[in-house]
mmCIF file with all atom_site columns, C-alpha atoms in Angstrom:
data_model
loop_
_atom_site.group_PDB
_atom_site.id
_atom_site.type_symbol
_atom_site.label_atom_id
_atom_site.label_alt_id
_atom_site.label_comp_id
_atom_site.label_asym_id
_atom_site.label_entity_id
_atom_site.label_seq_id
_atom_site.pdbx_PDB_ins_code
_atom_site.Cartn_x
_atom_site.Cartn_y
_atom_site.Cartn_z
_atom_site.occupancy
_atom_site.B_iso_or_equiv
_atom_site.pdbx_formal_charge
_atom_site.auth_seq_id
_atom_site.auth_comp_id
_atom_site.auth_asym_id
_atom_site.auth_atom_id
_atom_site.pdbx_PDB_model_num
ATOM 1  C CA . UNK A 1 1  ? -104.689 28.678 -58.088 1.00 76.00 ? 1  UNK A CA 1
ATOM 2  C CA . UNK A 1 2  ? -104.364 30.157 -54.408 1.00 86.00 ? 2  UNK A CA 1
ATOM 3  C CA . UNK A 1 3  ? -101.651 28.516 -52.419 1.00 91.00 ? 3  UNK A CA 1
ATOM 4  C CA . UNK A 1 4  ? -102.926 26.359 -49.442 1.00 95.00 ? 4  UNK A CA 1
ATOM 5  C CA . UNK A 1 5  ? -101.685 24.518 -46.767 1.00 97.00 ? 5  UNK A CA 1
ATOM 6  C CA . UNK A 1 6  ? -103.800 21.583 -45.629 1.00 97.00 ? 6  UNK A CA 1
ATOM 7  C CA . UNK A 1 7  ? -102.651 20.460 -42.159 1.00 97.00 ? 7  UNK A CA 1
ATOM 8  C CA . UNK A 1 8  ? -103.378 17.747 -39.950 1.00 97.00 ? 8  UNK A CA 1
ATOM 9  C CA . UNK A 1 9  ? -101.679 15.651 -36.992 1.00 96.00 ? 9  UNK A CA 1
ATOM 10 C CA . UNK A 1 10 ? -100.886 12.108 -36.801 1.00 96.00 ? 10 UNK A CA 1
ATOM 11 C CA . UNK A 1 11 ? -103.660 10.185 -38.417 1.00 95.00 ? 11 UNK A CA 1
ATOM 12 C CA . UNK A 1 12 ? -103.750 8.029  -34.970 1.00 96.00 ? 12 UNK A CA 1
ATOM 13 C CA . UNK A 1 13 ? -104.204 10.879 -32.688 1.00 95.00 ? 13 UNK A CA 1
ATOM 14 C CA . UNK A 1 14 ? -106.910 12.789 -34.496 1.00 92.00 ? 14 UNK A CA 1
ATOM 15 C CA . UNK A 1 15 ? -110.018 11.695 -33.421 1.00 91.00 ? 15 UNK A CA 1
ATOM 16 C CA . UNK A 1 16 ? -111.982 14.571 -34.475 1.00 94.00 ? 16 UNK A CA 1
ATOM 17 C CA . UNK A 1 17 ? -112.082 14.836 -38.210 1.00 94.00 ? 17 UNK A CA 1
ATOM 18 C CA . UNK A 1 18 ? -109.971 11.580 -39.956 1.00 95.00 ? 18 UNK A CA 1
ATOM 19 C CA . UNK A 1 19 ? -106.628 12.483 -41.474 1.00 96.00 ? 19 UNK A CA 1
ATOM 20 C CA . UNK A 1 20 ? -107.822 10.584 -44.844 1.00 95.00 ? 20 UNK A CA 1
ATOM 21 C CA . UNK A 1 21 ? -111.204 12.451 -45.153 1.00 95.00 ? 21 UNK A CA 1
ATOM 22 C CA . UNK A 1 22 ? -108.701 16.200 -44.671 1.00 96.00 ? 22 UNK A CA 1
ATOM 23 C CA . UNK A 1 23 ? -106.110 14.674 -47.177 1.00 95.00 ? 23 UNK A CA 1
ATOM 24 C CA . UNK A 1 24 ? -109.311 14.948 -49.821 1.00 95.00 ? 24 UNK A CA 1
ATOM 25 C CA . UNK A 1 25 ? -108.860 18.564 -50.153 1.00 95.00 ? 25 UNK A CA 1
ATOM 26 C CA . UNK A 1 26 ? -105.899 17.276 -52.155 1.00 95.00 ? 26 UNK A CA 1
ATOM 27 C CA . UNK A 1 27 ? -107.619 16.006 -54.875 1.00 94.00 ? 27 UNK A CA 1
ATOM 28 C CA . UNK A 1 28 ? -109.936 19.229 -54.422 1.00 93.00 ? 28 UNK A CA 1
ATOM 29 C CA . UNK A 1 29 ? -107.435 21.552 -54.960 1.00 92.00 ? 29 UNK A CA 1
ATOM 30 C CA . UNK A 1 30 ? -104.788 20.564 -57.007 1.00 86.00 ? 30 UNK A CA 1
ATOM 31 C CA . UNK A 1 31 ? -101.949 22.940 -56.134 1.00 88.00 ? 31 UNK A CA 1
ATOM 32 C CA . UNK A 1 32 ? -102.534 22.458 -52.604 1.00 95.00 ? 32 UNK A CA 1
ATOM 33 C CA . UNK A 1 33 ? -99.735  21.082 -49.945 1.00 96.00 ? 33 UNK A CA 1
ATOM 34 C CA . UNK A 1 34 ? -100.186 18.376 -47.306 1.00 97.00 ? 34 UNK A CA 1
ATOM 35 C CA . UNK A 1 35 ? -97.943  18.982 -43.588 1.00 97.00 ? 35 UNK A CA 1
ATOM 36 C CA . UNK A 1 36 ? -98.590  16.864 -40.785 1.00 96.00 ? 36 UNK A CA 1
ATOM 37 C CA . UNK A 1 37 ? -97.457  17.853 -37.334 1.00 97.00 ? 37 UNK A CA 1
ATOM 38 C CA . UNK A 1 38 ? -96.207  14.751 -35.591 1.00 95.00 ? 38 UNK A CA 1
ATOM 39 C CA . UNK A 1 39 ? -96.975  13.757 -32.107 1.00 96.00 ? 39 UNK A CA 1
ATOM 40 C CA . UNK A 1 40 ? -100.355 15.855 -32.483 1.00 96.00 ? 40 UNK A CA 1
ATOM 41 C CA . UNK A 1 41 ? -103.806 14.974 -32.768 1.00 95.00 ? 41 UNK A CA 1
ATOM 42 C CA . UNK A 1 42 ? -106.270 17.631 -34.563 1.00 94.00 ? 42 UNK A CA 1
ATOM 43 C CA . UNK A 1 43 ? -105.574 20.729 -32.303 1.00 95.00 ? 43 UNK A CA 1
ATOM 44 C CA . UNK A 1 44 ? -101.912 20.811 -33.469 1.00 95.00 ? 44 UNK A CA 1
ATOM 45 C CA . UNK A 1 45 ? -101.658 24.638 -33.810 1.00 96.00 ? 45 UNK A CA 1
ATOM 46 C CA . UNK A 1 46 ? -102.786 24.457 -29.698 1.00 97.00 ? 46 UNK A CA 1
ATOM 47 C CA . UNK A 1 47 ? -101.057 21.374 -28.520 1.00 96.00 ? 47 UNK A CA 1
ATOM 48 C CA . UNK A 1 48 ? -97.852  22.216 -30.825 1.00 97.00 ? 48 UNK A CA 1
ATOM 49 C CA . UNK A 1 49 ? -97.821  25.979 -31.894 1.00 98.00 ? 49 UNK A CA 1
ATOM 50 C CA . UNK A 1 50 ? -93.956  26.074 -32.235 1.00 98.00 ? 50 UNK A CA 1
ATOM 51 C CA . UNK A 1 51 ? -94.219  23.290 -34.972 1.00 97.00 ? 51 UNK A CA 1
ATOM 52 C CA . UNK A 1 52 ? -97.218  24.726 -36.202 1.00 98.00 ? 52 UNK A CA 1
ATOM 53 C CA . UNK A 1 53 ? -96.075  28.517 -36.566 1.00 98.00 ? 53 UNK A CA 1
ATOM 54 C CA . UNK A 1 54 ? -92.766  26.645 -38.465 1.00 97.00 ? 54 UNK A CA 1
ATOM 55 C CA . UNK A 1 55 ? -94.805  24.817 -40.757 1.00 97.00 ? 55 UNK A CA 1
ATOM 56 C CA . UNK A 1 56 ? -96.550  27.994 -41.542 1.00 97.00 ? 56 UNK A CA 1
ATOM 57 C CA . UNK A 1 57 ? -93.525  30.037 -42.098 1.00 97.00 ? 57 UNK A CA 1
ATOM 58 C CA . UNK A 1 58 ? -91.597  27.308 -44.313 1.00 96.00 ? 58 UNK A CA 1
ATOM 59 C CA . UNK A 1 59 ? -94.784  27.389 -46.459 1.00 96.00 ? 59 UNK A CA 1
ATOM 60 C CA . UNK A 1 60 ? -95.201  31.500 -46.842 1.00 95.00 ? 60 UNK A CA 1
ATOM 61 C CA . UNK A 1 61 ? -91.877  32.056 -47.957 1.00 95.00 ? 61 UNK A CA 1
ATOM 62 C CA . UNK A 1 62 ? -91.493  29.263 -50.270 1.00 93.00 ? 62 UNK A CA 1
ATOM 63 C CA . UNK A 1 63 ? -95.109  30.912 -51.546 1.00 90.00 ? 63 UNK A CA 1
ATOM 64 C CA . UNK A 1 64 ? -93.108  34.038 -51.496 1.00 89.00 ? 64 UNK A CA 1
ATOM 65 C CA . UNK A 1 65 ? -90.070  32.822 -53.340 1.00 84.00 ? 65 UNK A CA 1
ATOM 66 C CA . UNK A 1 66 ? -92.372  31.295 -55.955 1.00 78.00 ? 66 UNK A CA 1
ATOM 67 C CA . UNK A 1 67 ? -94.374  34.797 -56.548 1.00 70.00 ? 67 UNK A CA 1
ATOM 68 C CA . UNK A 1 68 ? -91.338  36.978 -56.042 1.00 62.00 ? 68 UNK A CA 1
ATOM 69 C CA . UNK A 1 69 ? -89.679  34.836 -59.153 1.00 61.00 ? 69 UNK A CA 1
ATOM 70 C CA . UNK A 1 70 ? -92.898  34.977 -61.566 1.00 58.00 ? 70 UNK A CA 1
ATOM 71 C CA . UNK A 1 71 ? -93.255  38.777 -60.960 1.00 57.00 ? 71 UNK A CA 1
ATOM 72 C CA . UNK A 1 72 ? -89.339  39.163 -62.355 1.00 57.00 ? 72 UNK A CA 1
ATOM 73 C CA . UNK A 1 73 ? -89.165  39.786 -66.050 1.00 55.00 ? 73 UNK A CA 1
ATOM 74 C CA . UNK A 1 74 ? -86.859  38.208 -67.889 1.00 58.00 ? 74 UNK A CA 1
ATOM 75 C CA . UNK A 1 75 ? -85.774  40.529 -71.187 1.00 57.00 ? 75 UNK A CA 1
#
């Protein structure tokens, strides 16, 4: 029920942990959300941190958005 990001970078570029094998944290966690940073291999947030920190921010305030609007009640 906690909002996650799973993150990876171009299934051809990471050679550290396989893009398929991160993407299982999908079925894991159900309300999850995949992002892949393109032209990035697994250190994305170091080899890309503007994309990164973007992907992050899109994510928290669409998280926000979401909890701002079920805290509202509606009478």
């Amino acid at each position: 029920s906690v909002p996650t990001l799973v993150v990876t970078g171009q299934a051809e570029l990471d050679r550290v942990v396989p893009v398929a094998l991160t993407r299982d944290y999908l079925r894991l966690w159900p309300n999850a959300r995949f992002a892949s940073i393109v032209r990035s291999g697994h250190l994305g947030c170091i080899t890309r941190p503007d994309e990164f920190a973007d992907l992050i921010a899109r994510f928290a305030e669409k998280i926000s958005r979401t909890h701002d609007q079920r805290r509202r009640v509606v009478g």
